[in-house]
PDB file of N, CA and C in Angstrom:
ATOM      1  N   UNK R   1      18.000 -36.655 -33.613  1.00 83.00           N
ATOM      2  CA  UNK R   1      17.541 -36.574 -32.693  1.00 83.00           C
ATOM      3  C   UNK R   1      16.097 -36.198 -32.880  1.00 83.00           C
ATOM      4  N   UNK R   2      14.680 -37.001 -32.701  1.00 92.00           N
ATOM      5  CA  UNK R   2      13.684 -36.577 -32.225  1.00 92.00           C
ATOM      6  C   UNK R   2      13.549 -36.876 -30.739  1.00 92.00           C
ATOM      7  N   UNK R   3      12.436 -36.137 -30.332  1.00 95.00           N
ATOM      8  CA  UNK R   3      11.957 -35.802 -28.838  1.00 95.00           C
ATOM      9  C   UNK R   3      10.354 -36.302 -29.012  1.00 95.00           C
ATOM     10  N   UNK R   4       9.798 -37.229 -27.540  1.00 97.00           N
ATOM     11  CA  UNK R   4       8.341 -36.878 -27.275  1.00 97.00           C
ATOM     12  C   UNK R   4       8.453 -36.507 -25.870  1.00 97.00           C
ATOM     13  N   UNK R   5       7.491 -35.513 -25.610  1.00 97.00           N
ATOM     14  CA  UNK R   5       7.414 -35.273 -24.496  1.00 97.00           C
ATOM     15  C   UNK R   5       5.822 -34.920 -24.184  1.00 97.00           C
ATOM     16  N   UNK R   6       5.981 -35.034 -22.522  1.00 97.00           N
ATOM     17  CA  UNK R   6       4.376 -35.181 -21.825  1.00 97.00           C
ATOM     18  C   UNK R   6       5.013 -35.216 -20.352  1.00 97.00           C
ATOM     19  N   UNK R   7       3.396 -35.356 -20.045  1.00 97.00           N
ATOM     20  CA  UNK R   7       3.614 -36.005 -18.682  1.00 97.00           C
ATOM     21  C   UNK R   7       2.783 -36.957 -17.963  1.00 97.00           C
ATOM     22  N   UNK R   8       2.859 -37.071 -16.598  1.00 98.00           N
ATOM     23  CA  UNK R   8       2.720 -38.975 -15.897  1.00 98.00           C
ATOM     24  C   UNK R   8       2.327 -38.436 -14.677  1.00 98.00           C
ATOM     25  N   UNK R   9       1.662 -39.555 -14.167  1.00 97.00           N
ATOM     26  CA  UNK R   9       1.374 -39.612 -12.858  1.00 97.00           C
ATOM     27  C   UNK R   9       2.975 -40.020 -12.023  1.00 97.00           C
ATOM     28  N   UNK R  10       3.341 -39.385 -11.363  1.00 96.00           N
ATOM     29  CA  UNK R  10       4.545 -39.793 -10.873  1.00 96.00           C
ATOM     30  C   UNK R  10       4.040 -40.931 -10.416  1.00 96.00           C
ATOM     31  N   UNK R  11       2.996 -41.561  -9.990  1.00 96.00           N
ATOM     32  CA  UNK R  11       2.989 -43.098  -9.323  1.00 96.00           C
ATOM     33  C   UNK R  11       3.011 -43.807 -10.476  1.00 96.00           C
ATOM     34  N   UNK R  12       3.055 -43.720 -11.875  1.00 97.00           N
ATOM     35  CA  UNK R  12       3.361 -44.684 -13.021  1.00 97.00           C
ATOM     36  C   UNK R  12       4.296 -44.650 -13.790  1.00 97.00           C
ATOM     37  N   UNK R  13       5.594 -43.658 -13.157  1.00 98.00           N
ATOM     38  CA  UNK R  13       6.978 -43.614 -13.626  1.00 98.00           C
ATOM     39  C   UNK R  13       7.404 -44.634 -13.497  1.00 98.00           C
ATOM     40  N   UNK R  14       7.465 -46.035 -12.295  1.00 98.00           N
ATOM     41  CA  UNK R  14       8.325 -47.308 -12.743  1.00 98.00           C
ATOM     42  C   UNK R  14       7.805 -47.838 -14.094  1.00 98.00           C
ATOM     43  N   UNK R  15       6.234 -47.798 -13.896  1.00 98.00           N
ATOM     44  CA  UNK R  15       5.810 -48.993 -14.930  1.00 98.00           C
ATOM     45  C   UNK R  15       6.439 -48.658 -16.202  1.00 98.00           C
ATOM     46  N   UNK R  16       6.093 -46.676 -16.697  1.00 98.00           N
ATOM     47  CA  UNK R  16       6.676 -46.341 -18.099  1.00 98.00           C
ATOM     48  C   UNK R  16       7.820 -46.503 -17.931  1.00 98.00           C
ATOM     49  N   UNK R  17       8.998 -47.001 -17.784  1.00 98.00           N
ATOM     50  CA  UNK R  17      10.042 -46.797 -17.645  1.00 98.00           C
ATOM     51  C   UNK R  17      10.560 -48.712 -17.654  1.00 98.00           C
ATOM     52  N   UNK R  18       9.890 -49.404 -17.361  1.00 98.00           N
ATOM     53  CA  UNK R  18       9.725 -50.279 -17.429  1.00 98.00           C
ATOM     54  C   UNK R  18       9.793 -51.164 -19.019  1.00 98.00           C
ATOM     55  N   UNK R  19       8.742 -50.685 -18.831  1.00 97.00           N
ATOM     56  CA  UNK R  19       7.778 -50.719 -20.748  1.00 97.00           C
ATOM     57  C   UNK R  19       8.251 -49.984 -21.527  1.00 97.00           C
ATOM     58  N   UNK R  20       9.046 -48.704 -21.740  1.00 97.00           N
ATOM     59  CA  UNK R  20      10.013 -48.031 -22.195  1.00 97.00           C
ATOM     60  C   UNK R  20      11.523 -48.861 -22.843  1.00 97.00           C
ATOM     61  N   UNK R  21      11.787 -48.878 -21.749  1.00 97.00           N
ATOM     62  CA  UNK R  21      13.062 -49.774 -21.283  1.00 97.00           C
ATOM     63  C   UNK R  21      12.870 -51.336 -22.550  1.00 97.00           C
ATOM     64  N   UNK R  22      12.006 -52.008 -22.554  1.00 96.00           N
ATOM     65  CA  UNK R  22      11.734 -53.142 -23.146  1.00 96.00           C
ATOM     66  C   UNK R  22      11.388 -52.779 -24.415  1.00 96.00           C
ATOM     67  N   UNK R  23      10.982 -51.652 -24.960  1.00 95.00           N
ATOM     68  CA  UNK R  23      10.141 -51.507 -25.943  1.00 95.00           C
ATOM     69  C   UNK R  23      12.304 -51.082 -26.990  1.00 95.00           C
ATOM     70  N   UNK R  24      13.098 -49.950 -26.001  1.00 96.00           N
ATOM     71  CA  UNK R  24      14.118 -49.969 -26.183  1.00 96.00           C
ATOM     72  C   UNK R  24      15.426 -51.361 -26.565  1.00 96.00           C
ATOM     73  N   UNK R  25      14.709 -52.709 -25.506  1.00 95.00           N
ATOM     74  CA  UNK R  25      15.593 -53.599 -25.552  1.00 95.00           C
ATOM     75  C   UNK R  25      16.696 -53.517 -24.634  1.00 95.00           C
ATOM     76  N   UNK R  26      16.738 -52.830 -23.496  1.00 96.00           N
ATOM     77  CA  UNK R  26      16.908 -52.566 -22.269  1.00 96.00           C
ATOM     78  C   UNK R  26      16.472 -53.245 -21.185  1.00 96.00           C
ATOM     79  N   UNK R  27      17.404 -53.767 -20.507  1.00 96.00           N
ATOM     80  CA  UNK R  27      16.857 -54.455 -19.157  1.00 96.00           C
ATOM     81  C   UNK R  27      16.783 -53.771 -17.622  1.00 96.00           C
ATOM     82  N   UNK R  28      15.570 -52.988 -17.678  1.00 97.00           N
ATOM     83  CA  UNK R  28      15.451 -52.623 -16.404  1.00 97.00           C
ATOM     84  C   UNK R  28      15.460 -53.160 -15.481  1.00 97.00           C
ATOM     85  N   UNK R  29      15.943 -52.925 -14.317  1.00 97.00           N
ATOM     86  CA  UNK R  29      15.895 -53.757 -13.102  1.00 97.00           C
ATOM     87  C   UNK R  29      15.580 -52.703 -12.074  1.00 97.00           C
ATOM     88  N   UNK R  30      15.593 -53.592 -10.813  1.00 97.00           N
ATOM     89  CA  UNK R  30      15.908 -52.682  -9.233  1.00 97.00           C
ATOM     90  C   UNK R  30      17.004 -51.851  -8.905  1.00 97.00           C
ATOM     91  N   UNK R  31      17.973 -51.426  -9.520  1.00 98.00           N
ATOM     92  CA  UNK R  31      19.087 -50.804  -9.551  1.00 98.00           C
ATOM     93  C   UNK R  31      18.805 -49.362 -10.023  1.00 98.00           C
ATOM     94  N   UNK R  32      18.132 -49.244 -11.576  1.00 98.00           N
ATOM     95  CA  UNK R  32      17.732 -48.583 -12.412  1.00 98.00           C
ATOM     96  C   UNK R  32      16.566 -47.650 -11.314  1.00 98.00           C
ATOM     97  N   UNK R  33      16.051 -48.625 -10.931  1.00 98.00           N
ATOM     98  CA  UNK R  33      14.500 -48.018 -10.131  1.00 98.00           C
ATOM     99  C   UNK R  33      14.735 -47.095  -9.340  1.00 98.00           C
ATOM    100  N   UNK R  34      16.388 -48.192  -8.412  1.00 98.00           N
ATOM    101  CA  UNK R  34      16.722 -46.599  -7.050  1.00 98.00           C
ATOM    102  C   UNK R  34      17.376 -45.631  -7.778  1.00 98.00           C
ATOM    103  N   UNK R  35      18.187 -45.793  -8.872  1.00 98.00           N
ATOM    104  CA  UNK R  35      18.983 -44.629  -9.103  1.00 98.00           C
ATOM    105  C   UNK R  35      18.018 -43.500  -9.865  1.00 98.00           C
ATOM    106  N   UNK R  36      16.751 -43.558 -10.128  1.00 98.00           N
ATOM    107  CA  UNK R  36      15.765 -43.106 -10.905  1.00 98.00           C
ATOM    108  C   UNK R  36      15.354 -42.303  -9.835  1.00 98.00           C
ATOM    109  N   UNK R  37      14.514 -43.450  -9.287  1.00 97.00           N
ATOM    110  CA  UNK R  37      13.905 -42.585  -7.630  1.00 97.00           C
ATOM    111  C   UNK R  37      14.747 -41.805  -6.900  1.00 97.00           C
ATOM    112  N   UNK R  38      15.750 -42.002  -6.739  1.00 97.00           N
ATOM    113  CA  UNK R  38      16.738 -40.862  -5.952  1.00 97.00           C
ATOM    114  C   UNK R  38      16.972 -39.646  -6.698  1.00 97.00           C
ATOM    115  N   UNK R  39      16.980 -40.054  -8.382  1.00 97.00           N
ATOM    116  CA  UNK R  39      17.183 -38.760  -9.107  1.00 97.00           C
ATOM    117  C   UNK R  39      16.220 -37.648  -9.220  1.00 97.00           C
ATOM    118  N   UNK R  40      14.746 -38.267  -9.538  1.00 97.00           N
ATOM    119  CA  UNK R  40      14.113 -37.281  -9.109  1.00 97.00           C
ATOM    120  C   UNK R  40      13.560 -37.079  -8.282  1.00 97.00           C
ATOM    121  N   UNK R  41      14.058 -37.071  -6.888  1.00 94.00           N
ATOM    122  CA  UNK R  41      13.385 -36.341  -6.193  1.00 94.00           C
ATOM    123  C   UNK R  41      13.544 -34.995  -6.321  1.00 94.00           C
ATOM    124  N   UNK R  42      14.540 -35.045  -5.978  1.00 92.00           N
ATOM    125  CA  UNK R  42      14.719 -33.079  -6.023  1.00 92.00           C
ATOM    126  C   UNK R  42      14.735 -32.530  -7.081  1.00 92.00           C
ATOM    127  N   UNK R  43      13.966 -32.636  -8.057  1.00 97.00           N
ATOM    128  CA  UNK R  43      13.595 -32.248  -9.624  1.00 97.00           C
ATOM    129  C   UNK R  43      12.305 -30.768  -9.360  1.00 97.00           C
ATOM    130  N   UNK R  44      12.083 -30.403 -10.319  1.00 96.00           N
ATOM    131  CA  UNK R  44      11.518 -28.937 -10.868  1.00 96.00           C
ATOM    132  C   UNK R  44      11.395 -28.462 -12.038  1.00 96.00           C
ATOM    133  N   UNK R  45      10.428 -28.846 -12.544  1.00 95.00           N
ATOM    134  CA  UNK R  45       9.876 -28.537 -13.880  1.00 95.00           C
ATOM    135  C   UNK R  45      10.099 -26.707 -14.166  1.00 95.00           C
ATOM    136  N   UNK R  46       9.912 -26.291 -13.109  1.00 94.00           N
ATOM    137  CA  UNK R  46       9.891 -24.921 -13.609  1.00 94.00           C
ATOM    138  C   UNK R  46      11.499 -24.068 -13.998  1.00 94.00           C
ATOM    139  N   UNK R  47      12.576 -25.205 -13.227  1.00 95.00           N
ATOM    140  CA  UNK R  47      13.817 -24.696 -13.259  1.00 95.00           C
ATOM    141  C   UNK R  47      14.935 -25.320 -14.473  1.00 95.00           C
ATOM    142  N   UNK R  48      14.955 -24.742 -15.508  1.00 91.00           N
ATOM    143  CA  UNK R  48      16.313 -25.585 -16.360  1.00 91.00           C
ATOM    144  C   UNK R  48      17.142 -26.461 -15.871  1.00 91.00           C
ATOM    145  N   UNK R  49      17.714 -26.254 -14.555  1.00 95.00           N
ATOM    146  CA  UNK R  49      18.628 -27.039 -14.478  1.00 95.00           C
ATOM    147  C   UNK R  49      17.988 -28.332 -13.396  1.00 95.00           C
ATOM    148  N   UNK R  50      16.776 -28.358 -13.393  1.00 97.00           N
ATOM    149  CA  UNK R  50      15.651 -28.799 -12.556  1.00 97.00           C
ATOM    150  C   UNK R  50      15.702 -30.338 -12.738  1.00 97.00           C
ATOM    151  N   UNK R  51      16.108 -30.467 -14.000  1.00 98.00           N
ATOM    152  CA  UNK R  51      15.368 -32.072 -14.519  1.00 98.00           C
ATOM    153  C   UNK R  51      16.615 -33.456 -14.300  1.00 98.00           C
ATOM    154  N   UNK R  52      16.060 -34.490 -14.206  1.00 98.00           N
ATOM    155  CA  UNK R  52      16.924 -35.315 -14.153  1.00 98.00           C
ATOM    156  C   UNK R  52      17.001 -36.199 -15.279  1.00 98.00           C
ATOM    157  N   UNK R  53      18.057 -36.709 -16.170  1.00 98.00           N
ATOM    158  CA  UNK R  53      17.932 -37.371 -16.946  1.00 98.00           C
ATOM    159  C   UNK R  53      18.754 -38.998 -16.806  1.00 98.00           C
ATOM    160  N   UNK R  54      18.590 -39.689 -17.439  1.00 98.00           N
ATOM    161  CA  UNK R  54      18.808 -41.268 -17.434  1.00 98.00           C
ATOM    162  C   UNK R  54      18.777 -41.657 -18.898  1.00 98.00           C
ATOM    163  N   UNK R  55      19.815 -42.592 -19.127  1.00 98.00           N
ATOM    164  CA  UNK R  55      19.506 -43.514 -20.271  1.00 98.00           C
ATOM    165  C   UNK R  55      19.360 -44.935 -20.163  1.00 98.00           C
ATOM    166  N   UNK R  56      18.772 -45.330 -21.430  1.00 97.00           N
ATOM    167  CA  UNK R  56      18.573 -46.404 -21.870  1.00 97.00           C
ATOM    168  C   UNK R  56      19.058 -46.447 -23.165  1.00 97.00           C
ATOM    169  N   UNK R  57      19.732 -47.444 -22.737  1.00 96.00           N
ATOM    170  CA  UNK R  57      20.905 -48.193 -24.297  1.00 96.00           C
ATOM    171  C   UNK R  57      20.526 -49.592 -24.203  1.00 96.00           C
ATOM    172  N   UNK R  58      19.349 -49.759 -25.158  1.00 92.00           N
ATOM    173  CA  UNK R  58      19.410 -51.100 -25.610  1.00 92.00           C
ATOM    174  C   UNK R  58      20.283 -51.358 -26.899  1.00 92.00           C
ATOM    175  N   UNK R  59      20.684 -52.688 -27.274  1.00 85.00           N
ATOM    176  CA  UNK R  59      21.495 -53.546 -28.685  1.00 85.00           C
ATOM    177  C   UNK R  59      20.968 -52.191 -29.608  1.00 85.00           C
ATOM    178  N   UNK R  60      19.558 -52.018 -30.058  1.00 81.00           N
ATOM    179  CA  UNK R  60      19.414 -51.383 -31.962  1.00 81.00           C
ATOM    180  C   UNK R  60      19.376 -49.865 -30.816  1.00 81.00           C
ATOM    181  N   UNK R  61      18.346 -49.247 -30.148  1.00 91.00           N
ATOM    182  CA  UNK R  61      18.667 -48.261 -30.050  1.00 91.00           C
ATOM    183  C   UNK R  61      19.418 -47.544 -28.376  1.00 91.00           C
ATOM    184  N   UNK R  62      19.307 -46.348 -28.703  1.00 94.00           N
ATOM    185  CA  UNK R  62      19.625 -45.954 -27.515  1.00 94.00           C
ATOM    186  C   UNK R  62      18.528 -44.543 -26.940  1.00 94.00           C
ATOM    187  N   UNK R  63      18.125 -43.857 -25.910  1.00 97.00           N
ATOM    188  CA  UNK R  63      16.766 -43.085 -25.762  1.00 97.00           C
ATOM    189  C   UNK R  63      17.867 -42.631 -24.322  1.00 97.00           C
ATOM    190  N   UNK R  64      17.686 -41.243 -23.848  1.00 98.00           N
ATOM    191  CA  UNK R  64      17.605 -40.246 -22.926  1.00 98.00           C
ATOM    192  C   UNK R  64      16.480 -39.875 -22.249  1.00 98.00           C
ATOM    193  N   UNK R  65      15.941 -40.238 -21.193  1.00 98.00           N
ATOM    194  CA  UNK R  65      14.770 -39.725 -20.120  1.00 98.00           C
ATOM    195  C   UNK R  65      14.987 -38.357 -19.606  1.00 98.00           C
ATOM    196  N   UNK R  66      14.254 -37.507 -19.962  1.00 98.00           N
ATOM    197  CA  UNK R  66      14.658 -36.396 -18.696  1.00 98.00           C
ATOM    198  C   UNK R  66      13.339 -36.392 -18.121  1.00 98.00           C
ATOM    199  N   UNK R  67      13.372 -35.850 -16.828  1.00 98.00           N
ATOM    200  CA  UNK R  67      12.569 -36.178 -15.811  1.00 98.00           C
ATOM    201  C   UNK R  67      12.398 -35.083 -15.171  1.00 98.00           C
ATOM    202  N   UNK R  68      10.803 -34.389 -14.803  1.00 98.00           N
ATOM    203  CA  UNK R  68      11.152 -33.605 -13.408  1.00 98.00           C
ATOM    204  C   UNK R  68       9.684 -33.386 -12.829  1.00 98.00           C
ATOM    205  N   UNK R  69       9.554 -33.375 -11.500  1.00 97.00           N
ATOM    206  CA  UNK R  69       8.519 -32.879 -10.681  1.00 97.00           C
ATOM    207  C   UNK R  69       7.551 -31.676 -10.924  1.00 97.00           C
ATOM    208  N   UNK R  70       6.565 -31.297 -11.308  1.00 94.00           N
ATOM    209  CA  UNK R  70       5.568 -29.928 -11.730  1.00 94.00           C
ATOM    210  C   UNK R  70       5.272 -30.011 -10.062  1.00 94.00           C
ATOM    211  N   UNK R  71       5.494 -28.692 -10.027  1.00 88.00           N
ATOM    212  CA  UNK R  71       5.978 -27.949  -8.661  1.00 88.00           C
ATOM    213  C   UNK R  71       4.538 -27.973  -8.423  1.00 88.00           C
ATOM    214  N   UNK R  72       3.982 -28.662  -6.865  1.00 88.00           N
ATOM    215  CA  UNK R  72       2.958 -28.019  -6.354  1.00 88.00           C
ATOM    216  C   UNK R  72       1.827 -29.561  -6.689  1.00 88.00           C
ATOM    217  N   UNK R  73       2.402 -30.365  -7.578  1.00 90.00           N
ATOM    218  CA  UNK R  73       1.262 -31.607  -8.035  1.00 90.00           C
ATOM    219  C   UNK R  73       1.751 -32.675  -8.079  1.00 90.00           C
ATOM    220  N   UNK R  74       1.372 -33.948  -8.386  1.00 94.00           N
ATOM    221  CA  UNK R  74       1.890 -35.126  -8.738  1.00 94.00           C
ATOM    222  C   UNK R  74       2.191 -36.030  -9.965  1.00 94.00           C
ATOM    223  N   UNK R  75       2.194 -34.485 -10.761  1.00 96.00           N
ATOM    224  CA  UNK R  75       2.744 -34.923 -12.222  1.00 96.00           C
ATOM    225  C   UNK R  75       4.218 -35.000 -12.453  1.00 96.00           C
ATOM    226  N   UNK R  76       4.265 -35.665 -13.418  1.00 97.00           N
ATOM    227  CA  UNK R  76       5.792 -36.014 -13.666  1.00 97.00           C
ATOM    228  C   UNK R  76       6.405 -35.309 -15.769  1.00 97.00           C
ATOM    229  N   UNK R  77       6.958 -34.430 -15.265  1.00 98.00           N
ATOM    230  CA  UNK R  77       7.551 -34.085 -16.705  1.00 98.00           C
ATOM    231  C   UNK R  77       8.093 -35.017 -17.535  1.00 98.00           C
ATOM    232  N   UNK R  78       7.996 -35.494 -18.150  1.00 98.00           N
ATOM    233  CA  UNK R  78       8.537 -36.212 -19.017  1.00 98.00           C
ATOM    234  C   UNK R  78       9.616 -36.345 -20.257  1.00 98.00           C
ATOM    235  N   UNK R  79      10.336 -35.942 -20.766  1.00 98.00           N
ATOM    236  CA  UNK R  79      10.967 -36.180 -22.269  1.00 98.00           C
ATOM    237  C   UNK R  79      11.700 -37.409 -22.989  1.00 98.00           C
ATOM    238  N   UNK R  80      10.896 -37.976 -23.659  1.00 98.00           N
ATOM    239  CA  UNK R  80      12.009 -39.103 -24.257  1.00 98.00           C
ATOM    240  C   UNK R  80      13.169 -38.252 -25.764  1.00 98.00           C
ATOM    241  N   UNK R  81      13.943 -38.265 -25.546  1.00 97.00           N
ATOM    242  CA  UNK R  81      15.053 -38.217 -26.800  1.00 97.00           C
ATOM    243  C   UNK R  81      15.947 -39.126 -27.365  1.00 97.00           C
ATOM    244  N   UNK R  82      16.037 -38.874 -28.564  1.00 95.00           N
ATOM    245  CA  UNK R  82      16.976 -40.155 -29.243  1.00 95.00           C
ATOM    246  C   UNK R  82      16.918 -39.766 -30.258  1.00 95.00           C
ATOM    247  N   UNK R  83      17.174 -41.131 -31.029  1.00 87.00           N
ATOM    248  CA  UNK R  83      17.101 -41.557 -32.731  1.00 87.00           C
ATOM    249  C   UNK R  83      16.007 -42.334 -32.565  1.00 87.00           C
ATOM    250  N   UNK R  84      14.737 -42.206 -32.185  1.00 92.00           N
ATOM    251  CA  UNK R  84      13.619 -42.423 -32.368  1.00 92.00           C
ATOM    252  C   UNK R  84      12.764 -43.184 -33.601  1.00 92.00           C
ATOM    253  N   UNK R  85      12.692 -44.427 -33.747  1.00 93.00           N
ATOM    254  CA  UNK R  85      12.093 -44.587 -34.710  1.00 93.00           C
ATOM    255  C   UNK R  85      10.901 -44.591 -34.747  1.00 93.00           C
ATOM    256  N   UNK R  86      10.017 -44.116 -35.899  1.00 95.00           N
ATOM    257  CA  UNK R  86       8.448 -44.140 -36.181  1.00 95.00           C
ATOM    258  C   UNK R  86       8.214 -44.842 -35.118  1.00 95.00           C
ATOM    259  N   UNK R  87       8.433 -46.340 -35.278  1.00 95.00           N
ATOM    260  CA  UNK R  87       7.276 -47.436 -33.970  1.00 95.00           C
ATOM    261  C   UNK R  87       7.653 -46.884 -32.564  1.00 95.00           C
ATOM    262  N   UNK R  88       9.194 -46.676 -32.529  1.00 95.00           N
ATOM    263  CA  UNK R  88       9.526 -46.198 -30.843  1.00 95.00           C
ATOM    264  C   UNK R  88       8.828 -45.224 -30.284  1.00 95.00           C
ATOM    265  N   UNK R  89       8.928 -44.244 -31.675  1.00 96.00           N
ATOM    266  CA  UNK R  89       7.844 -42.634 -31.269  1.00 96.00           C
ATOM    267  C   UNK R  89       6.691 -42.822 -31.111  1.00 96.00           C
ATOM    268  N   UNK R  90       5.988 -43.681 -31.571  1.00 96.00           N
ATOM    269  CA  UNK R  90       4.347 -44.002 -31.612  1.00 96.00           C
ATOM    270  C   UNK R  90       4.327 -44.565 -30.096  1.00 96.00           C
ATOM    271  N   UNK R  91       5.197 -45.780 -29.731  1.00 96.00           N
ATOM    272  CA  UNK R  91       4.967 -46.374 -28.218  1.00 96.00           C
ATOM    273  C   UNK R  91       5.316 -45.429 -27.429  1.00 96.00           C
ATOM    274  N   UNK R  92       6.268 -44.186 -27.787  1.00 97.00           N
ATOM    275  CA  UNK R  92       6.867 -43.892 -26.601  1.00 97.00           C
ATOM    276  C   UNK R  92       5.321 -42.329 -25.981  1.00 97.00           C
ATOM    277  N   UNK R  93       4.564 -42.024 -26.970  1.00 97.00           N
ATOM    278  CA  UNK R  93       3.347 -41.096 -27.335  1.00 97.00           C
ATOM    279  C   UNK R  93       2.891 -42.114 -26.422  1.00 97.00           C
ATOM    280  N   UNK R  94       2.296 -43.258 -26.763  1.00 97.00           N
ATOM    281  CA  UNK R  94       1.024 -43.770 -26.132  1.00 97.00           C
ATOM    282  C   UNK R  94       1.218 -44.001 -24.726  1.00 97.00           C
ATOM    283  N   UNK R  95       2.768 -44.408 -24.342  1.00 97.00           N
ATOM    284  CA  UNK R  95       3.128 -44.529 -22.935  1.00 97.00           C
ATOM    285  C   UNK R  95       2.698 -43.776 -22.629  1.00 97.00           C
ATOM    286  N   UNK R  96       2.958 -42.391 -22.875  1.00 98.00           N
ATOM    287  CA  UNK R  96       3.002 -41.030 -22.063  1.00 98.00           C
ATOM    288  C   UNK R  96       1.176 -40.760 -22.024  1.00 98.00           C
ATOM    289  N   UNK R  97       0.320 -40.967 -22.827  1.00 97.00           N
ATOM    290  CA  UNK R  97      -0.947 -40.908 -22.968  1.00 97.00           C
ATOM    291  C   UNK R  97      -1.542 -41.941 -21.892  1.00 97.00           C
ATOM    292  N   UNK R  98      -1.240 -43.459 -21.818  1.00 97.00           N
ATOM    293  CA  UNK R  98      -1.577 -43.743 -21.258  1.00 97.00           C
ATOM    294  C   UNK R  98      -1.306 -43.712 -19.168  1.00 97.00           C
ATOM    295  N   UNK R  99       0.074 -43.478 -19.036  1.00 97.00           N
ATOM    296  CA  UNK R  99       0.142 -42.744 -17.657  1.00 97.00           C
ATOM    297  C   UNK R  99      -0.232 -41.786 -17.060  1.00 97.00           C
ATOM    298  N   UNK R 100      -0.766 -41.012 -18.030  1.00 96.00           N
ATOM    299  CA  UNK R 100      -1.432 -39.594 -17.750  1.00 96.00           C
ATOM    300  C   UNK R 100      -3.044 -39.471 -17.349  1.00 96.00           C
ATOM    301  N   UNK R 101      -3.403 -40.800 -17.547  1.00 92.00           N
ATOM    302  CA  UNK R 101      -4.844 -41.324 -17.700  1.00 92.00           C
ATOM    303  C   UNK R 101      -4.879 -42.109 -16.038  1.00 92.00           C
ATOM    304  N   UNK R 102      -5.788 -41.193 -15.324  1.00 67.00           N
ATOM    305  CA  UNK R 102      -6.433 -42.027 -14.545  1.00 67.00           C
ATOM    306  C   UNK R 102      -5.331 -41.727 -13.286  1.00 67.00           C
TER     307      UNK R 102
END
């Protein structure tokens, strides 16, 4: 199991998950988004039990995305874990960097 982590602006979460899902081969839809949006509401990155996890299971790859709001900010902490290929590792890391910008 490998893991990539960082932070993104919370407003970018849906786009982040849609693109990551595409790379995993999972069809992220409106129901997924509603579930994640509700799950993230009560998160807190300063509490070990304050994180929300959501699986993205494609035909070839499966990852778990762990999410938690940064206390007092608009940032969202993100950890992507799973059997990450080198290509998926780079893509997840690039998505984190892109969605943390501006």
